[in-house]
Short mmCIF file of C-alpha atoms in Angstrom, two decimals:
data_model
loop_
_atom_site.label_atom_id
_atom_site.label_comp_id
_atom_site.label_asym_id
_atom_site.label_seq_id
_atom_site.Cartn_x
_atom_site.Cartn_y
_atom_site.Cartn_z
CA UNK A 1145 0.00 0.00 0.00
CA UNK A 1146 2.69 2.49 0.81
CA UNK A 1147 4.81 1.84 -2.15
CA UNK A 1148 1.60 2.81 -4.80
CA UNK A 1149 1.81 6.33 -2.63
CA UNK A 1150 5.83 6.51 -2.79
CA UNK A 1151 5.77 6.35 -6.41
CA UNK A 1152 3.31 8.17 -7.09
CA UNK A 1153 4.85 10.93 -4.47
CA UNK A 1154 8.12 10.27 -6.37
CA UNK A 1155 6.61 11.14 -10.20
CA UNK A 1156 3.93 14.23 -8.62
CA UNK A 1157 7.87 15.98 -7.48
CA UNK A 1158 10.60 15.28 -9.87
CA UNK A 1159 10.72 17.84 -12.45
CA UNK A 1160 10.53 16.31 -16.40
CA UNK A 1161 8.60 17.71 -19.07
CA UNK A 1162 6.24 15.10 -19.67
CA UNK A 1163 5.07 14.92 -16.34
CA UNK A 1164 1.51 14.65 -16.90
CA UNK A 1165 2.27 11.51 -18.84
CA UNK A 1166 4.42 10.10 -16.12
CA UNK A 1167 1.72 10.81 -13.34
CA UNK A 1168 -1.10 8.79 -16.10
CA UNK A 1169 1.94 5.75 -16.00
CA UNK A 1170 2.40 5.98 -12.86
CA UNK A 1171 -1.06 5.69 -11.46
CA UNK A 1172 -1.83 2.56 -14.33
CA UNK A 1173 1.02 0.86 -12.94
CA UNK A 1174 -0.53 1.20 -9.39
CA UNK A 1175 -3.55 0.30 -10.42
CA UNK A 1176 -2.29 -3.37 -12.07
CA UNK A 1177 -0.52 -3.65 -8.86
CA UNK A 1178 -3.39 -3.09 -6.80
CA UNK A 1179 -5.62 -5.46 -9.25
CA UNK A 1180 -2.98 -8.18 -9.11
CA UNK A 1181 -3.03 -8.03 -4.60
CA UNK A 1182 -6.71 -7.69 -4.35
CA UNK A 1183 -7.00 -10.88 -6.91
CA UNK A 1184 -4.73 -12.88 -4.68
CA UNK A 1185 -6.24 -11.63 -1.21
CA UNK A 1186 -9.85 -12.63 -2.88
CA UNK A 1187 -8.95 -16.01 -3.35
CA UNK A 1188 -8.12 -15.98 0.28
CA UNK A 1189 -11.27 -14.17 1.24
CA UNK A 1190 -13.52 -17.22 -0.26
CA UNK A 1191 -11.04 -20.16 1.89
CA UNK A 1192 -13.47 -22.00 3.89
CA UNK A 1193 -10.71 -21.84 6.90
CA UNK A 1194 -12.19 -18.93 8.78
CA UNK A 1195 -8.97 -17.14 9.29
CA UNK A 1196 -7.76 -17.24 6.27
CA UNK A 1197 -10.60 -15.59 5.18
CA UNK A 1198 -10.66 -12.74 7.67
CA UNK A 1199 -6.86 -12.07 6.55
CA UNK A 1200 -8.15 -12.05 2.88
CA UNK A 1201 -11.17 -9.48 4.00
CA UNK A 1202 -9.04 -7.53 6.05
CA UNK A 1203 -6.49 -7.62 3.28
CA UNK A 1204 -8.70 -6.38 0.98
CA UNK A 1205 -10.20 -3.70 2.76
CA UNK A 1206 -6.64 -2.29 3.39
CA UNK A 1207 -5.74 -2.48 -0.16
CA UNK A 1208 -8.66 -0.51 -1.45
CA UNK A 1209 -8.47 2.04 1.33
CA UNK A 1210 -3.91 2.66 0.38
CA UNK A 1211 -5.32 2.57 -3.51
CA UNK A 1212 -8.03 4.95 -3.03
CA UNK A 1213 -5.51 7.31 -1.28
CA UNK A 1214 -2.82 6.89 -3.22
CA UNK A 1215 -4.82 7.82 -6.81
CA UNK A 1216 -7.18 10.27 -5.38
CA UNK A 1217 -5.86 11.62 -2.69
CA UNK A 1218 -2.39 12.12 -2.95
CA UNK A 1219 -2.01 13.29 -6.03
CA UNK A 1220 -4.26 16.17 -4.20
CA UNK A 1221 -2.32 17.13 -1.91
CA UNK A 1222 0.40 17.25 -3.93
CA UNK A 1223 -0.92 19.81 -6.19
CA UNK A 1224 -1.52 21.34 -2.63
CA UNK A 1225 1.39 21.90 -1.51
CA UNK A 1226 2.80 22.35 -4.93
CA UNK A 1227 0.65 25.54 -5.20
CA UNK A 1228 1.37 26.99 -1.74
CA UNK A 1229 4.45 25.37 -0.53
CA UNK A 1230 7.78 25.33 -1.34
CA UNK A 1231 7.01 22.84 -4.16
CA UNK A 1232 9.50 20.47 -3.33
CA UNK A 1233 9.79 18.08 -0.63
CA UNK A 1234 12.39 18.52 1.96
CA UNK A 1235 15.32 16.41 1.54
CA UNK A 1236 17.76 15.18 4.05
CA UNK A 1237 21.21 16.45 4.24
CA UNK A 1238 24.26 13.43 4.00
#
């Protein structure tokens, strides 16, 4: 769940031209990746063993909550604090 927001995070702030095309990429390739968990977690949501299929429930309800974030809400608040911040994230001096 956290990595569909780090990417997405990761195209929203480093500069390129096209970066309206990389956000588009970006958020397809989240969204195959979220497709491909919640496929696996439903197969364990329908197991007969009973926790096996609360992991697969629970899984699933986690996974749509980090996708629905990461496409609709991030990309948000990055505009956010793109328009009234700084722009760029604060990075950590080595």
């Amino acid at each position: 769940g956290i990595d569909y927001t780090l990417l997405l995070l990761h195209l929203s702030f480093t500069p390129r031209p096209d970066a309206r095309a990389a956000r588009a990429h970006g958020a397809a390739s989240v969204t195959v990746a979220a497709l491909t968990t919640l496929s696996g977690l439903g197969v364990c949501a329908l197991a007969r063993h009973p926790a096996l299929a609360t992991v697969g429930q629970t899984g699933l309800v986690g996974i749509v909550a980090s996708y629905l974030c990461a496409v609709i809400l991030v990309p948000v608040l990055a505009d956010i604090r793109a328009r009234f911040g700084k722009g760029k994230p604060h990075r950590v001096q080595r």
